[in-house]
Amino acid sequence: MKENRIRILYIDDEVHNLNAFRASFRRSYEIYTANSAQEGKLLLKSVDVHIIIADQKMPVTTGVEFFYEIREILPDPIRILLTGYTDVEDIIEAINKGHIFSYVKKPWDEYELHNTINNAYEMYQARKNLKEKISELEKINDELNRFIYSTSHDLRSPLMSVLGIINLARLDNSVKDPNGYVDMIESCILKLDGFIQKIIEYYRNSRLDVEYEKIYFDSLLQDCIANFKPQNTAIEFQLNIDQPVDFKGDTFRISVILNNLISNAVKYQKPDETNPKVNLTVKVEPHKATIWIEDNGIGILSEHLNNIFKMFFRSKNNNKPGSGIGLYIVKEALNKIGGTINVESKYGEGTQFEITIPNRNDFDS
Amino acid sequence: MISIPDLRIILIDDNEIDLLLHERLITLQQISRTVLSFTSANKALEFLSSNISLHRIPPTIILLDIQMPEMDGFEFLTAFDTYPAKIKSQCYIVMVSSSLDYGDINRTNANPLVIKLLKKPLLAKDLKETVGEIFKDF
């Protein structure tokens, strides 16, 4: 039990005060005393105390000066200043310098001092717990990031080998495959790789610093369309860009957002739609860009609209392949760059996403 | 296919399946008649330093993986950079990796010894193009 006792250092140049303090509190706390700031500092080198009580009026170094001197080397112990009524200036100074928890006036009231000590100790414990939790969380966060990184790499490299084998088998015609099993293997591998790439995307979004550079929505969206066009050549893309002013933003995150949303607009089309459409509209203003991504696809059930940005949520009404992570990444990426997203959808008719992204062009100048 | 008669290709990859794949790909596409495979960067460095005694070093393309245990692709590059010009001037290094890490990609592109970064799975078309670019003046 002794280990758990509150350890207090009391510094006062008047020896009878030190003795009186000892006499009153020795049964409750583990007490160390010193009769000058100098001696106190020496003692602190060998003992780890929770609370330091110092008299203000001491020759050579005052209580406030002492606390000020040790604030860098010993930030943890909670400081209590003992002082007479007349030292208001000193109290103000001490509080303003921010290094004392409380002051107790001399001569002390035993009950009051007990209370102050206990409150100080609670503060000490709370700060300590908080510090431990922070470093624990930092460690977990760091490990998680490294885990995601190495998993995605270690998972991906054998997959790429499998794709290499498939390519080679096609090249040398060594595998007879009348039922198209190799193609099925390939499509499964590509699906799995797509998921791994999403994880890497998520990891990058959470970890990389935000960087602002000039963005030209026209070429950015043309690139996106060129990527997705082959997946469904029937889709008619309509691009409507109004960018009269420069736009600065985080290229990586903005392209992650657009790629995921356009990918969904392409993927979730009605199979029997004769005129599948994806409309992309961009309006750039000095302070923000607004982007609308609109499709006439299968739409989202209204009861699902609240959940689509949750991790791994997948709408049950479609039998399309999906990982349930795309829109979650969109939301996370928007959070990083201070953007917002809204969705409107009619089941069976189509979906429209509206995103706004702050224009960092103004923030620079 | 590509008319450098004494061209040789050195493969460095800790993944034996990838080594085999790349070897078969090169042979099938008749890119080079000589393919030397190494499962570690160290062994490849040893081999290359033994080449110093050769009267003439043949033109060499090195397909180098990035992530390998013990010595990775970047460490290989650092070590290889100290080799005599007689060897270095005949070697053309192409990195081959499945890495999507920006750090890896940027470091590769920034390295003056590296001609190009090709992604895994290595495609016959990409490899042929790259070899063609390297020897376009021959």
Coordinates of C-alpha atoms in Angstrom, one line a residue:
Chain A
M1 CA 0.0 0.0 0.0
K2 CA 2.9 2.3 0.7
E3 CA 3.6 2.6 -3.0
N4 CA 0.2 4.1 -3.6
R5 CA 0.5 6.9 -1.0
I6 CA 0.5 10.4 -2.2
R7 CA 4.1 11.8 -2.2
I8 CA 4.4 15.4 -1.3
L9 CA 7.4 17.8 -1.2
Y10 CA 7.0 20.8 1.0
I11 CA 9.5 23.6 0.8
D12 CA 9.6 26.4 3.4
D13 CA 12.5 28.3 4.9
E14 CA 10.8 28.3 8.3
V15 CA 11.7 25.0 10.0
H16 CA 8.8 25.1 12.4
N17 CA 6.4 25.2 9.5
L18 CA 8.0 22.1 8.0
N19 CA 7.7 20.3 11.3
A20 CA 4.1 21.4 11.8
F21 CA 3.2 20.1 8.3
R22 CA 4.9 16.8 9.0
A23 CA 3.1 16.4 12.3
S24 CA -0.3 17.1 10.8
F25 CA -0.1 15.1 7.5
R26 CA 2.5 12.3 8.0
R27 CA -0.2 9.7 8.7
S28 CA -2.0 10.5 5.4
Y29 CA 0.8 11.2 3.0
E30 CA 4.4 10.4 2.3
I31 CA 6.1 13.7 3.1
Y32 CA 9.5 15.2 2.0
T33 CA 10.6 18.5 3.2
A34 CA 13.3 21.1 2.2
N35 CA 14.1 24.5 3.6
S36 CA 15.1 26.1 0.4
A37 CA 14.4 26.0 -3.3
Q38 CA 17.9 24.8 -3.8
E39 CA 17.5 21.9 -1.4
G40 CA 14.1 21.1 -2.9
K41 CA 15.6 20.8 -6.4
L42 CA 18.3 18.5 -5.1
L43 CA 15.7 16.3 -3.5
L44 CA 13.5 16.2 -6.6
K45 CA 16.4 14.5 -8.4
S46 CA 16.1 11.4 -6.3
V47 CA 12.4 11.4 -5.4
D48 CA 9.4 11.3 -7.7
V49 CA 6.7 13.3 -6.0
H50 CA 3.1 13.9 -7.0
I51 CA 2.6 17.3 -5.4
I52 CA 4.9 20.2 -4.6
I53 CA 3.9 22.7 -2.0
A54 CA 6.1 25.8 -1.7
D55 CA 6.1 28.8 0.5
Q56 CA 6.1 32.0 -1.5
K57 CA 8.3 34.2 0.8
M58 CA 11.7 32.6 0.9
P59 CA 15.1 34.2 0.7
V60 CA 17.1 33.7 -2.6
T61 CA 14.4 32.0 -4.6
T62 CA 10.6 32.6 -4.0
G63 CA 8.0 29.9 -4.5
V64 CA 6.8 31.3 -7.8
E65 CA 10.4 31.6 -9.1
F66 CA 11.1 28.0 -8.0
F67 CA 8.0 26.7 -9.8
Y68 CA 8.9 28.7 -12.9
E69 CA 12.5 27.2 -12.9
I70 CA 11.4 23.6 -12.7
R71 CA 8.5 23.8 -15.1
E72 CA 10.5 22.3 -18.0
I73 CA 12.3 19.5 -16.3
L74 CA 9.4 18.5 -14.0
P75 CA 6.1 19.3 -15.7
D76 CA 4.1 16.5 -14.0
P77 CA 3.9 17.3 -10.2
I78 CA 1.0 19.5 -9.3
R79 CA 2.0 22.8 -7.7
I80 CA 0.5 24.4 -4.7
L81 CA 1.6 27.8 -3.4
L82 CA 1.5 28.7 0.2
T83 CA 1.2 32.4 0.8
G84 CA 0.1 35.2 3.2
Y85 CA -2.9 37.4 2.4
T86 CA -0.8 40.3 1.2
D87 CA 0.9 38.6 -1.7
V88 CA -1.9 39.1 -4.2
E89 CA 0.6 40.3 -6.9
D90 CA 2.5 37.1 -6.5
I91 CA -0.6 34.9 -6.8
I92 CA -1.7 36.7 -9.9
E93 CA 1.8 36.3 -11.4
A94 CA 1.9 32.6 -10.5
I95 CA -1.5 31.9 -12.0
N96 CA -0.7 33.9 -15.1
K97 CA 2.5 31.9 -15.6
G98 CA 0.2 28.9 -15.5
H99 CA 2.2 26.6 -13.4
I100 CA 0.3 26.4 -10.1
F101 CA -2.8 24.4 -9.5
S102 CA -3.9 26.3 -6.4
Y103 CA -2.8 28.5 -3.6
V104 CA -3.4 28.1 0.1
K105 CA -3.2 31.0 2.5
K106 CA -1.0 30.9 5.6
P107 CA -1.5 29.8 8.3
W108 CA -3.2 26.9 6.6
D109 CA -6.5 25.4 7.7
E110 CA -5.8 21.7 8.0
Y111 CA -9.1 20.6 6.5
E112 CA -8.7 22.9 3.6
L113 CA -5.2 21.8 2.8
H114 CA -6.3 18.2 2.9
N115 CA -8.9 19.0 0.4
T116 CA -6.5 20.9 -1.8
I117 CA -4.0 18.1 -1.7
N118 CA -6.6 15.5 -2.7
N119 CA -7.9 17.6 -5.5
A120 CA -4.4 18.1 -6.7
Y121 CA -3.7 14.4 -6.7
E122 CA -6.9 13.7 -8.6
M123 CA -5.6 16.2 -11.2
Y124 CA -2.2 14.4 -11.2
Q125 CA -3.9 11.1 -11.9
A126 CA -6.2 12.4 -14.5
R127 CA -3.3 14.0 -16.4
K128 CA -1.3 10.9 -16.2
N129 CA -4.1 8.7 -17.4
L130 CA -4.7 11.1 -20.3
K131 CA -1.1 11.0 -21.3
E132 CA -1.0 7.2 -21.2
K133 CA -4.2 7.0 -23.3
I134 CA -2.8 9.4 -25.8
S135 CA 0.4 7.5 -26.3
E136 CA -1.5 4.2 -26.4
L137 CA -3.8 5.6 -29.1
E138 CA -0.9 6.9 -31.1
K139 CA 0.8 3.5 -31.0
I140 CA -2.4 1.7 -32.1
N141 CA -3.0 4.2 -34.8
D142 CA 0.5 3.8 -36.1
E143 CA 0.4 0.0 -36.0
L144 CA -2.9 0.0 -37.8
N145 CA -1.5 2.2 -40.5
R146 CA 1.5 0.0 -40.9
F147 CA -0.7 -3.1 -40.9
I148 CA -2.9 -1.8 -43.6
Y149 CA 0.1 -0.8 -45.7
S150 CA 2.0 -4.0 -45.5
T151 CA -1.1 -6.1 -45.8
S152 CA -2.1 -4.4 -49.0
H153 CA 1.4 -4.9 -50.4
D154 CA 1.9 -8.5 -49.3
L155 CA -1.6 -9.4 -50.5
R156 CA -1.1 -7.7 -53.8
S157 CA 2.2 -9.2 -54.9
P158 CA 1.0 -12.9 -55.2
L159 CA -2.1 -11.7 -56.9
M160 CA 0.0 -10.0 -59.5
S161 CA 1.9 -13.3 -59.9
V162 CA -1.4 -15.0 -60.6
L163 CA -2.3 -12.4 -63.3
G164 CA 1.2 -12.9 -64.8
I165 CA 0.6 -16.7 -65.0
I166 CA -2.7 -16.1 -66.7
N167 CA -1.1 -13.8 -69.2
L168 CA 1.6 -16.3 -69.9
A169 CA -0.9 -19.2 -70.3
R170 CA -2.7 -17.1 -72.9
L171 CA 0.5 -16.2 -74.7
D172 CA 1.9 -19.7 -75.1
N173 CA -1.5 -21.4 -75.5
S174 CA -0.5 -24.1 -73.1
V175 CA -3.8 -24.3 -71.2
K176 CA -6.9 -25.8 -72.8
D177 CA -9.8 -24.0 -71.3
P178 CA -13.0 -24.5 -73.3
N179 CA -15.2 -23.5 -70.3
G180 CA -13.5 -20.2 -69.8
Y181 CA -12.3 -21.0 -66.2
V182 CA -9.2 -18.9 -66.6
D183 CA -11.2 -15.9 -67.5
M184 CA -13.3 -16.4 -64.3
I185 CA -10.1 -16.7 -62.2
E186 CA -8.9 -13.5 -63.8
S187 CA -12.1 -11.6 -63.1
C188 CA -12.0 -12.8 -59.4
I189 CA -8.4 -11.7 -59.1
L190 CA -9.2 -8.3 -60.6
K191 CA -12.1 -7.9 -58.1
L192 CA -9.9 -8.7 -55.2
D193 CA -7.2 -6.4 -56.5
G194 CA -9.8 -3.6 -56.8
F195 CA -10.6 -4.1 -53.1
I196 CA -7.0 -4.0 -52.1
Q197 CA -6.5 -0.8 -54.1
K198 CA -9.4 0.7 -52.2
I199 CA -7.7 -0.2 -48.9
I200 CA -4.5 1.5 -50.1
E201 CA -6.6 4.5 -51.1
Y202 CA -8.2 4.7 -47.7
Y203 CA -4.8 4.4 -46.1
R204 CA -3.3 7.1 -48.2
N205 CA -6.2 9.4 -47.5
S206 CA -5.9 9.0 -43.7
R207 CA -2.2 9.4 -43.6
L208 CA -0.9 11.7 -46.4
D209 CA -0.7 15.4 -45.7
V210 CA -3.1 17.5 -47.6
E211 CA -1.4 19.3 -50.5
Y212 CA -2.9 22.1 -52.6
E213 CA -2.2 22.6 -56.2
K214 CA -3.9 24.0 -59.3
I215 CA -6.7 21.8 -60.6
Y216 CA -8.2 21.9 -64.0
F217 CA -11.5 20.1 -63.8
D218 CA -11.9 19.6 -67.5
S219 CA -8.8 17.5 -67.9
L220 CA -9.3 15.7 -64.5
L221 CA -12.8 14.6 -65.5
Q222 CA -11.8 13.7 -69.1
D223 CA -9.2 11.4 -67.5
C224 CA -11.9 9.8 -65.3
I225 CA -14.3 9.3 -68.2
A226 CA -11.5 7.7 -70.2
N227 CA -10.9 5.3 -67.4
F228 CA -14.5 4.2 -67.0
K229 CA -15.8 4.4 -70.5
P230 CA -14.6 0.9 -71.4
Q231 CA -16.7 -0.6 -68.6
N232 CA -19.9 0.3 -70.3
T233 CA -19.5 1.9 -73.8
A234 CA -23.3 2.5 -74.0
I235 CA -23.2 5.3 -71.4
E236 CA -23.4 8.8 -72.7
F237 CA -21.2 11.1 -70.6
Q238 CA -22.2 14.8 -70.5
L239 CA -19.5 17.1 -69.3
N240 CA -20.5 20.7 -68.3
I241 CA -17.6 22.7 -66.8
D242 CA -17.8 26.3 -65.8
Q243 CA -14.4 27.2 -64.4
P244 CA -13.9 31.0 -64.9
V245 CA -11.4 31.2 -62.0
D246 CA -8.4 29.2 -60.8
F247 CA -9.0 26.4 -58.4
K248 CA -6.6 25.0 -55.9
G249 CA -7.1 21.8 -54.0
D250 CA -5.7 18.4 -53.1
T251 CA -5.4 16.5 -56.4
F252 CA -5.1 13.1 -54.9
R253 CA -8.2 13.4 -52.7
I254 CA -10.3 15.1 -55.3
S255 CA -9.6 12.5 -57.9
V256 CA -10.3 9.7 -55.3
I257 CA -13.7 11.4 -54.7
L258 CA -14.5 11.8 -58.4
N259 CA -13.3 8.4 -59.4
N260 CA -15.4 6.6 -56.8
L261 CA -18.6 8.6 -57.6
I262 CA -18.2 8.2 -61.3
S263 CA -17.4 4.5 -60.9
N264 CA -20.7 4.1 -59.0
A265 CA -22.6 6.0 -61.6
V266 CA -21.2 3.7 -64.3
K267 CA -21.6 0.5 -62.3
Y268 CA -25.2 1.0 -61.0
Q269 CA -26.9 1.4 -64.3
K270 CA -30.2 -0.3 -65.1
P271 CA -29.5 -3.4 -67.3
D272 CA -32.4 -2.6 -69.6
E273 CA -31.9 1.1 -69.9
T274 CA -31.7 2.1 -73.6
N275 CA -30.1 5.5 -73.0
P276 CA -27.8 5.3 -69.9
K277 CA -26.5 8.7 -69.0
V278 CA -23.9 10.2 -66.6
N279 CA -23.9 14.0 -66.3
L280 CA -21.0 15.7 -64.8
T281 CA -21.4 19.4 -63.9
V282 CA -18.8 21.6 -62.3
K283 CA -19.1 25.2 -61.2
V284 CA -16.0 26.9 -59.8
E285 CA -16.3 30.0 -57.7
P286 CA -13.7 32.0 -55.9
H287 CA -14.4 30.2 -52.6
K288 CA -15.6 26.8 -53.7
A289 CA -16.3 24.3 -56.4
T290 CA -19.6 22.5 -56.7
I291 CA -19.7 19.3 -58.6
W292 CA -22.9 17.4 -59.5
I293 CA -22.7 13.8 -60.6
E294 CA -26.0 12.6 -61.9
D295 CA -27.1 9.3 -63.4
N296 CA -30.3 7.6 -64.6
G297 CA -29.3 4.3 -63.0
I298 CA -31.0 2.0 -60.5
G299 CA -31.1 4.6 -57.7
I300 CA -30.9 4.0 -54.0
L301 CA -33.8 3.0 -51.7
S302 CA -34.7 5.9 -49.5
E303 CA -34.3 3.9 -46.3
H304 CA -30.7 3.2 -47.3
L305 CA -29.7 6.8 -48.1
N306 CA -28.6 7.5 -44.5
N307 CA -26.3 4.5 -44.5
I308 CA -24.5 4.7 -47.8
F309 CA -21.5 6.6 -46.3
K310 CA -20.9 4.0 -43.6
M311 CA -17.9 1.7 -43.9
F312 CA -18.8 -1.7 -45.5
F313 CA -22.5 -0.8 -46.0
R314 CA -23.9 -2.3 -49.1
S315 CA -27.4 -1.7 -50.4
K316 CA -29.2 -5.1 -50.6
N317 CA -31.4 -4.2 -53.5
N318 CA -28.8 -4.8 -56.2
N319 CA -26.7 -7.8 -57.1
K320 CA -23.8 -5.7 -58.3
P321 CA -20.4 -6.5 -56.9
G322 CA -19.1 -3.9 -54.5
S323 CA -16.9 -3.7 -51.5
G324 CA -19.0 -1.2 -49.5
I325 CA -16.0 1.0 -49.0
G326 CA -16.1 3.4 -51.9
L327 CA -18.5 6.0 -50.6
Y328 CA -16.9 5.7 -47.1
I329 CA -13.6 6.7 -48.7
V330 CA -15.4 9.6 -50.5
K331 CA -16.7 10.9 -47.2
E332 CA -13.4 10.5 -45.4
A333 CA -11.5 12.3 -48.2
L334 CA -14.1 15.1 -48.1
N335 CA -13.6 15.4 -44.4
K336 CA -9.9 15.8 -44.9
I337 CA -10.2 18.7 -47.3
G338 CA -13.3 20.3 -45.7
G339 CA -15.8 19.4 -48.4
T340 CA -19.4 18.4 -48.1
I341 CA -21.6 15.9 -49.9
N342 CA -25.3 15.6 -50.5
V343 CA -27.3 12.9 -52.2
E344 CA -30.7 12.7 -53.8
S345 CA -32.0 9.6 -55.3
K346 CA -35.2 8.0 -56.6
Y347 CA -35.3 4.3 -56.6
G348 CA -35.5 3.1 -60.2
E349 CA -34.9 6.5 -61.6
G350 CA -31.4 7.6 -60.8
T351 CA -29.1 9.3 -58.3
Q352 CA -27.5 12.7 -58.0
F353 CA -24.5 13.5 -55.8
E354 CA -23.6 17.1 -55.0
I355 CA -20.2 17.9 -53.6
T356 CA -18.7 21.1 -52.6
I357 CA -15.0 21.6 -52.1
P358 CA -13.4 24.8 -50.7
N359 CA -11.2 26.6 -53.2
R360 CA -7.8 27.1 -51.6
N361 CA -6.8 29.7 -54.2
D362 CA -8.0 32.5 -52.0
F363 CA -6.3 31.2 -48.8
D364 CA -2.9 31.6 -50.4
S365 CA -2.9 35.3 -51.1
Chain B
M1 CA 12.6 -10.0 -82.6
I2 CA 14.9 -7.4 -81.2
S3 CA 18.2 -7.4 -83.1
I4 CA 20.8 -7.2 -80.4
P5 CA 22.4 -10.6 -80.8
D6 CA 24.4 -10.6 -77.6
L7 CA 21.8 -8.9 -75.4
R8 CA 21.4 -10.5 -72.1
I9 CA 18.8 -10.0 -69.4
I10 CA 19.4 -10.3 -65.7
L11 CA 16.4 -10.9 -63.5
I12 CA 16.5 -10.0 -59.8
D13 CA 13.4 -11.0 -57.8
D14 CA 13.0 -12.9 -54.5
N15 CA 9.7 -14.4 -55.9
E16 CA 10.7 -17.5 -57.8
I17 CA 7.3 -17.7 -59.7
D18 CA 7.8 -14.1 -61.0
L19 CA 11.4 -15.1 -62.0
L20 CA 10.0 -18.0 -64.0
L21 CA 7.2 -16.0 -65.5
H22 CA 9.6 -13.2 -66.6
E23 CA 12.1 -15.8 -68.0
R24 CA 9.3 -17.6 -70.0
L25 CA 8.0 -14.3 -71.2
I26 CA 11.4 -13.1 -72.5
T27 CA 12.0 -16.5 -74.2
L28 CA 8.6 -16.7 -75.8
Q29 CA 8.8 -13.2 -77.1
Q30 CA 12.4 -13.8 -78.3
I31 CA 13.5 -10.7 -76.6
S32 CA 16.8 -12.1 -75.5
R33 CA 18.6 -15.5 -75.8
T34 CA 20.4 -15.1 -72.5
V35 CA 18.4 -14.8 -69.3
L36 CA 20.1 -15.0 -65.9
S37 CA 17.9 -15.2 -62.8
F38 CA 18.9 -14.3 -59.3
T39 CA 16.7 -14.7 -56.2
S40 CA 18.7 -12.1 -54.3
A41 CA 20.3 -8.7 -55.1
N42 CA 23.5 -9.8 -53.4
K43 CA 24.0 -12.8 -55.7
A44 CA 23.4 -10.6 -58.8
L45 CA 26.0 -8.0 -57.5
E46 CA 28.5 -10.8 -57.1
F47 CA 27.9 -12.0 -60.6
L48 CA 28.2 -8.5 -62.0
S49 CA 31.5 -7.8 -60.2
S50 CA 32.9 -11.1 -61.6
N51 CA 32.2 -9.6 -65.1
I52 CA 35.0 -7.1 -64.7
S53 CA 37.4 -9.7 -66.0
L54 CA 35.5 -10.1 -69.2
H55 CA 37.1 -8.7 -72.3
R56 CA 33.9 -7.1 -73.4
I57 CA 30.7 -6.8 -71.4
P58 CA 27.6 -7.5 -73.5
P59 CA 24.6 -5.1 -73.4
T60 CA 22.6 -6.0 -70.3
I61 CA 19.1 -5.2 -69.2
I62 CA 18.5 -5.7 -65.5
L63 CA 14.9 -6.2 -64.4
L64 CA 15.0 -5.3 -60.7
D65 CA 12.3 -6.0 -58.1
I66 CA 11.8 -3.3 -55.4
Q67 CA 10.7 -5.2 -52.3
M68 CA 13.1 -8.0 -51.4
P69 CA 14.4 -9.2 -48.1
E70 CA 18.0 -8.5 -47.0
M71 CA 18.9 -6.2 -49.9
D72 CA 16.0 -4.4 -51.6
G73 CA 16.0 -2.8 -55.0
F74 CA 17.1 0.6 -53.8
E75 CA 20.0 -0.8 -51.8
F76 CA 21.0 -2.7 -54.9
L77 CA 21.1 0.6 -56.9
T78 CA 23.3 2.2 -54.3
A79 CA 25.7 -0.6 -54.3
F80 CA 25.7 -0.9 -58.1
D81 CA 26.4 2.9 -58.4
T82 CA 29.9 2.3 -57.1
Y83 CA 30.7 -0.2 -59.9
P84 CA 33.3 0.7 -62.5
A85 CA 32.1 2.5 -65.6
K86 CA 33.1 -0.5 -67.7
I87 CA 30.2 -2.4 -66.2
K88 CA 27.8 0.4 -65.5
S89 CA 27.8 1.8 -69.0
Q90 CA 26.6 -1.5 -70.4
C91 CA 23.7 -2.1 -68.0
Y92 CA 20.2 -0.7 -68.3
I93 CA 18.1 -1.0 -65.2
V94 CA 14.3 -1.4 -65.4
M95 CA 12.4 -1.7 -62.1
V96 CA 9.6 -4.1 -62.0
S97 CA 7.2 -4.0 -59.0
S98 CA 3.6 -4.4 -57.8
S99 CA 4.1 -1.6 -55.4
L100 CA 1.5 1.2 -55.5
D101 CA 3.3 3.1 -52.8
Y102 CA 3.9 6.8 -53.8
G103 CA 7.2 6.7 -51.9
D104 CA 8.5 3.7 -53.9
I105 CA 7.3 5.1 -57.2
N106 CA 8.8 8.6 -56.6
R107 CA 12.1 7.2 -55.4
T108 CA 12.3 5.0 -58.5
N109 CA 11.5 7.8 -60.9
A110 CA 14.0 10.0 -59.2
N111 CA 16.9 7.5 -59.5
P112 CA 19.1 8.4 -62.4
L113 CA 20.2 4.8 -62.8
V114 CA 16.7 3.6 -63.5
I115 CA 15.4 3.8 -67.0
K116 CA 11.8 3.0 -66.2
L117 CA 9.4 1.5 -63.7
L118 CA 7.2 -1.3 -65.1
K119 CA 4.2 -2.7 -63.1
K120 CA 3.6 -6.3 -62.3
P121 CA 2.2 -8.3 -63.9
L122 CA 4.9 -7.6 -66.5
L123 CA 3.3 -7.5 -69.9
A124 CA 5.0 -8.6 -73.1
K125 CA 4.0 -5.4 -74.8
D126 CA 5.5 -3.1 -72.2
L127 CA 8.7 -5.1 -72.0
K128 CA 9.2 -5.1 -75.7
E129 CA 8.5 -1.4 -75.9
T130 CA 11.0 -0.6 -73.2
V131 CA 13.7 -2.8 -74.7
G132 CA 13.0 -1.1 -78.1
E133 CA 13.4 2.4 -76.4
I134 CA 16.7 1.5 -74.8
F135 CA 18.2 0.2 -78.0
K136 CA 16.6 2.6 -80.5
D137 CA 19.9 4.0 -81.5
F138 CA 21.5 0.7 -82.2

